[in-house]
Amino acid sequence: MHVVIPAVISALLFSLGVYGVLARRNAILVLMSVELMLNAVNLNLVAFDVWIRDRLYGGQVLSLFVIVVAAAEVGLGLAIVLLVYRHRRSIDVDRLRALAESGGDGDTAEEPVAPERAAS
């Protein structure tokens, strides 16, 4: 297989990921889009490692490292999303302005909503 095919597929995956990060407002979909971009990078790493015929398999080892970092990123990201949802009852990233600077145009930070007590 020629290296152009994985490179084109990787570019398409990365483009879809960038579109998802920029266009989506749901935090979980943004995380999924970031994962799509990381997988596109992994595909490139493995494809070029095979194409170059690296004897140390550096691209494949680096892609394993990226997979581990991506797994940690998803775990931490989902924990943050869950915590934000418990406090705000929304995971819309455009509505999360608690740490944003006030622009002086009357844009105020959204007040947190007290979490409901779970019926036990």
JSON list of C-alpha atoms in Angstrom, two decimals, residues 4-109:
[
{"chain": "A", "resi": 4, "resn": "VAL", "atom": "CA", "xyz": [-0.52, 8.45, 0.20]},
{"chain": "A", "resi": 5, "resn": "ILE", "atom": "CA", "xyz": [-3.67, 6.51, 1.10]},
{"chain": "A", "resi": 6, "resn": "PRO", "atom": "CA", "xyz": [-3.13, 6.54, 4.89]},
{"chain": "A", "resi": 7, "resn": "ALA", "atom": "CA", "xyz": [-1.94, 10.13, 4.68]},
{"chain": "A", "resi": 8, "resn": "VAL", "atom": "CA", "xyz": [-5.13, 11.23, 2.91]},
{"chain": "A", "resi": 9, "resn": "ILE", "atom": "CA", "xyz": [-7.34, 9.26, 5.31]},
{"chain": "A", "resi": 10, "resn": "SER", "atom": "CA", "xyz": [-5.43, 10.77, 8.22]},
{"chain": "A", "resi": 11, "resn": "ALA", "atom": "CA", "xyz": [-5.89, 14.27, 6.82]},
{"chain": "A", "resi": 12, "resn": "LEU", "atom": "CA", "xyz": [-9.62, 13.66, 6.46]},
{"chain": "A", "resi": 13, "resn": "LEU", "atom": "CA", "xyz": [-9.90, 12.34, 10.01]},
{"chain": "A", "resi": 14, "resn": "PHE", "atom": "CA", "xyz": [-7.93, 15.27, 11.37]},
{"chain": "A", "resi": 15, "resn": "SER", "atom": "CA", "xyz": [-10.10, 17.72, 9.41]},
{"chain": "A", "resi": 16, "resn": "LEU", "atom": "CA", "xyz": [-13.25, 16.13, 10.81]},
{"chain": "A", "resi": 17, "resn": "GLY", "atom": "CA", "xyz": [-11.78, 16.44, 14.29]},
{"chain": "A", "resi": 18, "resn": "VAL", "atom": "CA", "xyz": [-10.96, 20.11, 13.82]},
{"chain": "A", "resi": 19, "resn": "TYR", "atom": "CA", "xyz": [-14.47, 20.73, 12.52]},
{"chain": "A", "resi": 20, "resn": "GLY", "atom": "CA", "xyz": [-15.92, 18.93, 15.54]},
{"chain": "A", "resi": 21, "resn": "VAL", "atom": "CA", "xyz": [-13.86, 20.97, 17.99]},
{"chain": "A", "resi": 22, "resn": "LEU", "atom": "CA", "xyz": [-14.76, 24.25, 16.34]},
{"chain": "A", "resi": 23, "resn": "ALA", "atom": "CA", "xyz": [-18.42, 23.61, 15.52]},
{"chain": "A", "resi": 24, "resn": "ARG", "atom": "CA", "xyz": [-19.74, 21.56, 18.42]},
{"chain": "A", "resi": 25, "resn": "ARG", "atom": "CA", "xyz": [-20.92, 23.03, 21.70]},
{"chain": "A", "resi": 26, "resn": "ASN", "atom": "CA", "xyz": [-21.36, 19.77, 23.58]},
{"chain": "A", "resi": 27, "resn": "ALA", "atom": "CA", "xyz": [-18.26, 19.06, 25.68]},
{"chain": "A", "resi": 28, "resn": "ILE", "atom": "CA", "xyz": [-18.45, 15.30, 25.11]},
{"chain": "A", "resi": 29, "resn": "LEU", "atom": "CA", "xyz": [-18.53, 15.76, 21.34]},
{"chain": "A", "resi": 30, "resn": "VAL", "atom": "CA", "xyz": [-15.55, 18.10, 21.61]},
{"chain": "A", "resi": 31, "resn": "LEU", "atom": "CA", "xyz": [-13.66, 15.38, 23.50]},
{"chain": "A", "resi": 32, "resn": "MET", "atom": "CA", "xyz": [-14.60, 12.84, 20.83]},
{"chain": "A", "resi": 33, "resn": "SER", "atom": "CA", "xyz": [-13.34, 15.22, 18.15]},
{"chain": "A", "resi": 34, "resn": "VAL", "atom": "CA", "xyz": [-10.02, 15.58, 19.95]},
{"chain": "A", "resi": 35, "resn": "GLU", "atom": "CA", "xyz": [-9.77, 11.79, 20.04]},
{"chain": "A", "resi": 36, "resn": "LEU", "atom": "CA", "xyz": [-10.42, 11.71, 16.31]},
{"chain": "A", "resi": 37, "resn": "MET", "atom": "CA", "xyz": [-7.53, 14.11, 15.75]},
{"chain": "A", "resi": 38, "resn": "LEU", "atom": "CA", "xyz": [-5.22, 12.02, 17.95]},
{"chain": "A", "resi": 39, "resn": "ASN", "atom": "CA", "xyz": [-6.15, 8.87, 16.05]},
{"chain": "A", "resi": 40, "resn": "ALA", "atom": "CA", "xyz": [-5.36, 10.65, 12.79]},
{"chain": "A", "resi": 41, "resn": "VAL", "atom": "CA", "xyz": [-1.92, 11.42, 14.18]},
{"chain": "A", "resi": 42, "resn": "ASN", "atom": "CA", "xyz": [-1.51, 7.77, 15.20]},
{"chain": "A", "resi": 43, "resn": "LEU", "atom": "CA", "xyz": [-2.41, 6.62, 11.70]},
{"chain": "A", "resi": 44, "resn": "ASN", "atom": "CA", "xyz": [0.22, 8.95, 10.27]},
{"chain": "A", "resi": 45, "resn": "LEU", "atom": "CA", "xyz": [2.84, 7.77, 12.75]},
{"chain": "A", "resi": 46, "resn": "VAL", "atom": "CA", "xyz": [2.30, 4.11, 11.94]},
{"chain": "A", "resi": 47, "resn": "ALA", "atom": "CA", "xyz": [2.03, 4.64, 8.18]},
{"chain": "A", "resi": 48, "resn": "PHE", "atom": "CA", "xyz": [5.22, 6.64, 7.94]},
{"chain": "A", "resi": 49, "resn": "ASP", "atom": "CA", "xyz": [7.01, 4.25, 10.28]},
{"chain": "A", "resi": 50, "resn": "VAL", "atom": "CA", "xyz": [6.19, 1.38, 7.94]},
{"chain": "A", "resi": 51, "resn": "TRP", "atom": "CA", "xyz": [7.05, 3.46, 4.89]},
{"chain": "A", "resi": 52, "resn": "ILE", "atom": "CA", "xyz": [10.44, 4.53, 6.24]},
{"chain": "A", "resi": 53, "resn": "ARG", "atom": "CA", "xyz": [11.08, 1.00, 7.59]},
{"chain": "A", "resi": 54, "resn": "ASP", "atom": "CA", "xyz": [12.47, 2.21, 10.84]},
{"chain": "A", "resi": 55, "resn": "ARG", "atom": "CA", "xyz": [14.26, -0.65, 12.59]},
{"chain": "A", "resi": 56, "resn": "LEU", "atom": "CA", "xyz": [13.50, 0.77, 16.00]},
{"chain": "A", "resi": 57, "resn": "TYR", "atom": "CA", "xyz": [9.77, 1.14, 15.25]},
{"chain": "A", "resi": 58, "resn": "GLY", "atom": "CA", "xyz": [9.81, 4.64, 16.66]},
{"chain": "A", "resi": 59, "resn": "GLY", "atom": "CA", "xyz": [6.52, 5.67, 15.06]},
{"chain": "A", "resi": 60, "resn": "GLN", "atom": "CA", "xyz": [4.67, 2.70, 16.46]},
{"chain": "A", "resi": 61, "resn": "VAL", "atom": "CA", "xyz": [6.11, 3.22, 19.92]},
{"chain": "A", "resi": 62, "resn": "LEU", "atom": "CA", "xyz": [5.20, 6.90, 19.78]},
{"chain": "A", "resi": 63, "resn": "SER", "atom": "CA", "xyz": [1.67, 6.00, 18.67]},
{"chain": "A", "resi": 64, "resn": "LEU", "atom": "CA", "xyz": [1.34, 3.73, 21.74]},
{"chain": "A", "resi": 65, "resn": "PHE", "atom": "CA", "xyz": [2.43, 6.67, 23.86]},
{"chain": "A", "resi": 66, "resn": "VAL", "atom": "CA", "xyz": [-0.20, 8.86, 22.19]},
{"chain": "A", "resi": 67, "resn": "ILE", "atom": "CA", "xyz": [-2.86, 6.20, 22.87]},
{"chain": "A", "resi": 68, "resn": "VAL", "atom": "CA", "xyz": [-1.95, 6.17, 26.57]},
{"chain": "A", "resi": 69, "resn": "VAL", "atom": "CA", "xyz": [-2.01, 9.96, 26.76]},
{"chain": "A", "resi": 70, "resn": "ALA", "atom": "CA", "xyz": [-5.35, 10.01, 24.92]},
{"chain": "A", "resi": 71, "resn": "ALA", "atom": "CA", "xyz": [-6.84, 7.51, 27.37]},
{"chain": "A", "resi": 72, "resn": "ALA", "atom": "CA", "xyz": [-5.74, 9.64, 30.29]},
{"chain": "A", "resi": 73, "resn": "GLU", "atom": "CA", "xyz": [-7.07, 12.75, 28.56]},
{"chain": "A", "resi": 74, "resn": "VAL", "atom": "CA", "xyz": [-10.48, 11.17, 28.03]},
{"chain": "A", "resi": 75, "resn": "GLY", "atom": "CA", "xyz": [-10.68, 10.00, 31.63]},
{"chain": "A", "resi": 76, "resn": "LEU", "atom": "CA", "xyz": [-9.82, 13.41, 32.98]},
{"chain": "A", "resi": 77, "resn": "GLY", "atom": "CA", "xyz": [-12.01, 15.20, 30.45]},
{"chain": "A", "resi": 78, "resn": "LEU", "atom": "CA", "xyz": [-15.05, 13.07, 31.20]},
{"chain": "A", "resi": 79, "resn": "ALA", "atom": "CA", "xyz": [-14.53, 13.62, 34.93]},
{"chain": "A", "resi": 80, "resn": "ILE", "atom": "CA", "xyz": [-14.46, 17.38, 34.33]},
{"chain": "A", "resi": 81, "resn": "VAL", "atom": "CA", "xyz": [-17.56, 17.21, 32.13]},
{"chain": "A", "resi": 82, "resn": "LEU", "atom": "CA", "xyz": [-19.39, 15.19, 34.78]},
{"chain": "A", "resi": 83, "resn": "LEU", "atom": "CA", "xyz": [-18.43, 17.68, 37.49]},
{"chain": "A", "resi": 84, "resn": "VAL", "atom": "CA", "xyz": [-19.50, 20.63, 35.35]},
{"chain": "A", "resi": 85, "resn": "TYR", "atom": "CA", "xyz": [-22.81, 18.94, 34.59]},
{"chain": "A", "resi": 86, "resn": "ARG", "atom": "CA", "xyz": [-23.47, 18.32, 38.26]},
{"chain": "A", "resi": 87, "resn": "HIS", "atom": "CA", "xyz": [-22.93, 21.99, 39.08]},
{"chain": "A", "resi": 88, "resn": "ARG", "atom": "CA", "xyz": [-24.38, 23.69, 35.99]},
{"chain": "A", "resi": 89, "resn": "ARG", "atom": "CA", "xyz": [-26.87, 21.18, 34.57]},
{"chain": "A", "resi": 90, "resn": "SER", "atom": "CA", "xyz": [-25.40, 21.87, 31.15]},
{"chain": "A", "resi": 91, "resn": "ILE", "atom": "CA", "xyz": [-22.30, 20.85, 29.22]},
{"chain": "A", "resi": 92, "resn": "ASP", "atom": "CA", "xyz": [-22.61, 23.54, 26.57]},
{"chain": "A", "resi": 93, "resn": "VAL", "atom": "CA", "xyz": [-19.07, 24.91, 26.26]},
{"chain": "A", "resi": 94, "resn": "ASP", "atom": "CA", "xyz": [-20.31, 28.27, 25.01]},
{"chain": "A", "resi": 95, "resn": "ARG", "atom": "CA", "xyz": [-22.29, 28.86, 28.21]},
{"chain": "A", "resi": 96, "resn": "LEU", "atom": "CA", "xyz": [-19.40, 28.13, 30.53]},
{"chain": "A", "resi": 97, "resn": "ARG", "atom": "CA", "xyz": [-18.10, 31.60, 31.34]},
{"chain": "A", "resi": 98, "resn": "ALA", "atom": "CA", "xyz": [-17.10, 31.18, 34.98]},
{"chain": "A", "resi": 99, "resn": "LEU", "atom": "CA", "xyz": [-13.38, 31.65, 34.30]},
{"chain": "A", "resi": 100, "resn": "ALA", "atom": "CA", "xyz": [-13.76, 34.12, 31.44]},
{"chain": "A", "resi": 101, "resn": "GLU", "atom": "CA", "xyz": [-12.79, 37.74, 31.85]},
{"chain": "A", "resi": 102, "resn": "SER", "atom": "CA", "xyz": [-15.68, 40.14, 32.06]},
{"chain": "A", "resi": 103, "resn": "GLY", "atom": "CA", "xyz": [-15.88, 42.28, 28.97]},
{"chain": "A", "resi": 104, "resn": "GLY", "atom": "CA", "xyz": [-17.63, 45.16, 30.70]},
{"chain": "A", "resi": 105, "resn": "ASP", "atom": "CA", "xyz": [-20.59, 44.86, 28.34]},
{"chain": "A", "resi": 106, "resn": "GLY", "atom": "CA", "xyz": [-22.91, 43.40, 30.93]},
{"chain": "A", "resi": 107, "resn": "ASP", "atom": "CA", "xyz": [-21.92, 39.84, 30.20]},
{"chain": "A", "resi": 108, "resn": "THR", "atom": "CA", "xyz": [-22.07, 38.18, 33.57]},
{"chain": "A", "resi": 109, "resn": "ALA", "atom": "CA", "xyz": [-20.95, 34.77, 34.58]}
]
